[in-house]
Each structure stands twice: as structure tokens, then as C-alpha cells.
Coordinates of C-alpha atoms and ligand atoms in Angstrom, one line a residue:
X687 CA -12.6 55.1 -27.6
X688 CA -10.9 56.6 -30.5
X689 CA -14.0 56.9 -32.8
X690 CA -12.1 59.5 -34.7
X691 CA -14.1 59.8 -37.8
X692 CA -15.9 62.7 -36.3
X693 CA -12.6 64.4 -35.3
X694 CA -10.8 64.7 -38.6
X695 CA -8.5 61.7 -39.6
X696 CA -10.2 59.3 -41.4
X697 CA -11.6 55.9 -40.6
X698 CA -9.1 53.2 -39.3
X699 CA -10.8 49.8 -40.0
X700 CA -9.9 46.2 -40.0
X701 CA -11.6 43.4 -41.9
X702 CA -11.5 40.1 -40.1
X703 CA -12.9 37.0 -41.2
X704 CA -12.0 33.5 -42.6
X705 CA -10.7 33.3 -46.2
X706 CA -13.5 33.6 -48.8
X707 CA -16.0 35.5 -46.7
X708 CA -15.9 38.6 -49.1
X709 CA -13.4 40.7 -47.2
X710 CA -11.7 41.8 -50.5
X711 CA -14.9 42.8 -52.1
X712 CA -16.3 44.7 -49.2
X713 CA -12.7 46.5 -48.8
X714 CA -12.9 47.5 -52.5
X715 CA -16.3 49.0 -52.1
X716 CA -15.4 50.9 -48.9
X717 CA -12.3 52.2 -50.4
X718 CA -14.2 53.3 -53.4
X719 CA -16.9 55.3 -51.1
X720 CA -14.5 56.8 -48.7
X721 CA -11.1 57.1 -50.3
X722 CA -9.2 55.3 -47.3
X723 CA -6.8 53.1 -48.7
X724 CA -7.3 49.4 -48.9
X725 CA -4.3 47.6 -47.8
X726 CA -4.2 43.8 -48.2
X727 CA -1.3 41.8 -47.1
X728 CA -2.3 38.9 -49.3
X729 CA -2.2 41.3 -52.5
X730 CA 1.0 42.8 -51.4
X731 CA 2.7 39.4 -50.9
X732 CA 1.4 38.0 -54.3
X733 CA 2.9 41.1 -55.9
X734 CA 6.3 40.3 -54.1
X735 CA 6.0 36.7 -55.3
X736 CA 5.3 38.0 -58.9
X737 CA 8.1 40.4 -58.9
X738 CA 10.3 37.8 -57.4
X739 CA 11.8 40.1 -54.4
X740 CA 13.6 38.4 -51.6
X741 CA 10.3 38.4 -49.2
X742 CA 8.3 37.2 -52.2
X743 CA 10.8 34.4 -52.8
X744 CA 10.4 33.2 -49.0
X745 CA 6.6 33.5 -49.2
X746 CA 5.8 31.8 -52.3
X747 CA 5.7 28.1 -51.2
X748 CA 4.3 29.0 -47.9
X749 CA 1.4 30.6 -49.6
X750 CA 0.7 28.2 -52.2
X751 CA 0.2 25.5 -49.4
X752 CA -2.2 27.9 -47.6
X753 CA 0.0 28.3 -44.5
X754 CA 0.6 31.8 -42.8
X755 CA 3.9 33.9 -44.0
X756 CA 6.0 34.3 -40.6
X757 CA 5.1 37.4 -38.7
X758 CA 8.9 38.5 -39.2
X759 CA 8.2 38.8 -42.8
X760 CA 4.9 40.3 -43.0
X761 CA 5.4 42.7 -39.9
X762 CA 7.9 45.0 -41.6
X763 CA 5.9 45.1 -45.0
X764 CA 3.0 46.2 -43.1
X765 CA 4.9 48.7 -40.8
X766 CA 6.5 50.3 -44.1
X767 CA 2.9 50.4 -45.8
X768 CA 1.3 52.1 -42.7
X769 CA 4.1 54.6 -42.7
X770 CA 3.2 55.8 -46.2
X771 CA 1.6 59.3 -46.3
X772 CA -1.6 58.1 -47.8
X773 CA -2.3 55.8 -44.7
X774 CA -1.9 58.7 -42.4
X775 CA -5.5 59.8 -42.9
X776 CA -7.0 56.3 -42.1
X777 CA -6.8 52.9 -43.8
X778 CA -8.9 49.6 -44.1
X779 CA -6.7 46.6 -43.4
X780 CA -7.8 43.2 -45.1
X781 CA -6.2 40.2 -44.1
X782 CA -4.0 41.8 -41.2
X783 CA -3.7 41.2 -38.5
X784 CA -4.0 37.4 -38.6
X785 CA -2.1 36.5 -35.5
X786 CA -1.7 37.6 -31.9
X787 CA 1.9 38.8 -32.8
X788 CA 0.5 40.9 -35.5
X789 CA -2.4 42.4 -33.5
X790 CA 0.3 43.4 -30.9
X791 CA 2.5 45.1 -33.7
X792 CA -0.6 46.8 -35.1
X793 CA -1.3 48.2 -31.5
X794 CA 2.4 49.4 -31.0
X795 CA 2.5 51.1 -34.6
X796 CA -0.8 53.0 -33.6
X797 CA 0.2 53.8 -30.1
X798 CA 3.4 55.5 -31.4
X799 CA 1.0 57.7 -33.8
X800 CA -1.3 58.4 -31.0
X801 CA -4.1 56.4 -32.7
X802 CA -6.4 53.8 -32.2
X803 CA -8.7 51.5 -34.4
X804 CA -12.3 52.7 -35.1
X805 CA -13.8 49.2 -35.8
X806 CA -12.9 45.8 -36.5
X807 CA -15.5 44.1 -38.9
X808 CA -15.8 40.5 -38.6
X809 CA -17.6 39.0 -41.6
X810 CA -19.0 35.5 -41.0
X811 CA -20.0 32.9 -43.5
X812 CA -20.9 29.3 -42.9
X813 CA -17.9 26.8 -43.9
X814 CA -19.5 24.9 -46.5
X815 CA -20.4 28.2 -48.1
X816 CA -17.0 29.4 -47.8
X817 CA -15.6 26.2 -49.5
X818 CA -17.9 26.7 -52.6
X819 CA -17.0 30.2 -52.8
X820 CA -13.3 29.5 -52.9
X821 CA -13.3 26.5 -55.3
X822 CA -15.1 28.4 -57.8
X823 CA -13.3 31.9 -57.4
X824 CA -11.6 33.1 -60.5
X825 CA -9.3 36.5 -60.6
X826 CA -8.4 38.5 -63.5
X827 CA -4.6 38.3 -63.9
X828 CA -4.4 41.8 -65.2
X829 CA -6.8 44.1 -62.9
X830 CA -7.6 41.8 -59.9
X831 CA -11.5 41.7 -60.5
X832 CA -13.0 38.7 -59.1
X833 CA -15.6 36.1 -60.7
X834 CA -17.2 32.9 -59.9
X835 CA -17.6 30.1 -62.0
X836 CA -21.4 29.5 -60.7
X837 CA -22.6 32.4 -59.0
X838 CA -20.8 35.5 -60.9
X839 CA -19.8 34.3 -64.3
X840 CA -17.9 36.5 -66.7
X841 CA -19.7 37.1 -69.9
X842 CA -17.1 35.2 -72.0
X843 CA -15.5 32.2 -70.3
X844 CA -12.1 32.7 -69.0
X845 CA -12.2 36.4 -69.8
X846 CA -12.4 39.5 -67.4
X847 CA -15.6 41.6 -68.2
X848 CA -13.6 44.7 -66.8
X849 CA -10.6 44.7 -68.9
X850 CA -10.4 41.5 -71.2
X851 CA -7.6 40.0 -69.2
X852 CA -7.2 36.2 -68.7
X853 CA -9.0 34.8 -65.5
X854 CA -7.3 32.3 -63.5
X855 CA -7.6 30.4 -60.1
X856 CA -5.4 31.4 -57.3
X857 CA -2.8 28.7 -56.4
X858 CA -4.1 28.6 -52.7
X859 CA -7.9 28.0 -53.9
X860 CA -7.0 24.5 -54.7
X861 CA -8.8 22.4 -52.3
X862 CA -6.1 20.9 -50.0
X863 CA -4.9 24.7 -49.4
X864 CA -8.2 25.8 -48.7
X865 CA -8.8 23.3 -45.9
X866 CA -5.4 24.3 -44.5
X867 CA -6.3 28.2 -44.7
X868 CA -9.6 27.4 -42.8
X869 CA -7.7 25.3 -40.1
X870 CA -5.2 28.1 -39.6
X871 CA -7.7 30.8 -39.4
X872 CA -9.5 28.8 -36.5
X873 CA -6.2 28.2 -34.7
X874 CA -4.3 31.4 -35.2
X875 CA -6.7 34.5 -36.3
X876 CA -10.2 33.4 -34.6
X877 CA -8.6 34.3 -31.2
X878 CA -8.4 38.0 -32.3
X879 CA -12.3 38.0 -32.3
X880 CA -12.3 37.9 -28.7
X881 CA -9.5 40.2 -28.2
X882 CA -11.5 43.0 -30.3
X883 CA -14.7 42.2 -28.6
X884 CA -13.1 42.7 -25.1
X885 CA -11.6 46.2 -26.7
X886 CA -15.1 47.2 -27.7
X887 CA -14.2 47.3 -31.3
X888 CA -16.0 44.4 -32.7
X889 CA -18.7 44.7 -35.5
X890 CA -20.0 41.0 -36.5
X891 CA -21.8 40.9 -39.8
X892 CA -23.4 38.3 -41.8
X893 CA -21.6 37.8 -44.9
X894 CA -24.2 35.8 -46.8
X895 CA -26.2 37.2 -49.6
X896 CA -25.1 39.6 -52.3
X897 CA -22.1 41.9 -51.9
X898 CA -24.2 45.2 -51.9
X899 CA -26.5 43.5 -49.0
X900 CA -23.3 42.8 -46.9
X901 CA -22.0 46.3 -47.5
X902 CA -25.5 47.7 -46.1
X903 CA -25.3 45.6 -42.9
X904 CA -21.6 47.0 -42.6
X905 CA -22.4 50.7 -43.4
X906 CA -25.7 50.6 -41.2
X907 CA -23.2 50.2 -38.2
X908 CA -20.3 52.5 -39.2
X909 CA -21.2 56.3 -39.7
X910 CA -19.4 57.8 -42.6
X911 CA -18.9 54.6 -44.7
X912 CA -21.5 55.5 -47.5
X913 CA -19.1 58.3 -48.5
Ligands
AMP1959 P1 -5.3 36.4 -48.6 O1 -5.2 37.3 -49.9 O2 -5.5 37.6 -47.4 O3 -6.3 35.2 -48.4 O4 -3.9 35.9 -48.2 C1 -3.4 34.9 -49.0 C2 -2.1 34.3 -48.4 O5 -1.2 35.4 -48.1 C3 -2.5 33.7 -47.0 O6 -3.0 32.3 -47.3 C4 -1.0 33.6 -46.3 O7 -0.3 32.6 -46.8 C5 -0.4 35.0 -46.8 N1 -1.1 36.2 -45.9 C6 -1.7 37.3 -46.1 N2 -1.7 38.0 -45.1 C7 -1.1 37.6 -44.2 C8 -0.8 37.8 -42.8 N3 -1.3 38.9 -42.2 N4 0.2 37.0 -42.1 C9 0.7 35.9 -42.6 N5 0.4 35.4 -43.9 C10 -0.5 36.2 -44.6

């Protein structure tokens, strides 16, 4: 079943779940503890938009309205990222795969390497709570730390506790874009839950509560995660 953690070669994990369930927060903690690289297609695409690269220029408007960037654009970015040496010893994918086509691509890339996934972590949070989390979310433009206007306020309004950078709302955390992202999640990404369940890889975790509580739920099922 490819539970390779015990056989050398680090963990190969996917974080599945709707926008706003806390995938990025959990991924950062897992990376901190295990050293496996946290690979977020959303973060890579936002960097490409900021830099104004050709893929970034194509992705900008699509991301702003909360739609998915085409597989033909995301696939090569992910294939290139997984080919880098640091991903050879394991990885943690956050926000990929998001479509059946992307899951097929990931299967192909791993099959060529003679590898498989160890676990797919499906974090679940009720939709009203997701909407509250995303509308109140603020990100540091400099270091990427996340805050929330109600539940995780920075010490000084609009200023990052970690680095002093300016906090801003992601463009796609506007209400219309959130609704679109949740609709697309149900339509395109949710079918992957059943696929990974059938493959015996799925771990479903309640994403409510504090980040450390959620992490404990994940870590109690995946040996080696506590680092
Ligand atoms: P995220 O940071 O994961 O919420 O992603 C932000 C946005 O980036 C999404 O709403 C999509 O527009 C785009 N995006 C990120 N990952 C993917 C992906 N795997 N496939 C298509 N679009 C993506």
C-alpha cells in the first residue's frame, strides 16, 4: 500500500478539503515537524501572478473570481515542482489535486517514480464556519502569516505580529468569490474523496477547533508526523 515512511523515503501526503478548512495552517505545521516540503499550488500561482510571469498573467483573473486555473496550466507547474530534489524525499501537497485530471496526472508522475501516496487527509468543516473563516481571514503580504479579524487578531490592527508586514485580504476571499470556490469544490474536487477512499488512502479529520487540536487528530493517525 505504499506506506513508505517506515521504509526510507519520507511521507507523501495530500491535504484535501474545501477552501478555508485550514489546509495551509496544518501543512505549515506538518512541514515544521517533519521537514517534508509544503507544496501549495495556490501559493505558487499567487507568486506567479505577483511576478507577472506568463502563467501568472493567465491565472490572475481566473483566481480573482474563484474559478479553477485550467489543468493545462497547473499540471506542468506541479510536475516541475515535484521533479525538484527536495520533493524526492517526500512532500505535502496543499490544494492539488483539485480535479480528476490532476489526480490522474499525480498518479502518472508517481507511477513513473515507482512511488505512491501514503495518505490523503480530508479536512472537513461545516460551510457556515468556512464562510466566516474566509471572510475574516487576513494575510501578511510580506511573510504569509495568517490572522482573522475576530478569532485570531493581530496585536496591532493591520500589522503582522511575526514580521511587521501589512495585512491584507486575499482578492478571492471576497464573498462572491468564496461562493464560487465552494461551488467548484463540490463539483470538481469533492469526487476525489471517494476516489481516495476506494484506494484505501483517505483519512477524514474534523477541522473544527484550534489548529493544534486539528493537528493532533491528524497526527494520531499518521505515525511519524510529530517529528
Ligand atoms: P488556494 O490557495 O489553494 O485556495 O488556491 C487559490 C486559487 O488558486 C484557487 O481558487 C484557484 O483559482 C487556484 N488554484 C490553486 N490550486 C489549484 C489547482 N490545483 N487547480 C486549479 N486551480 C488552482
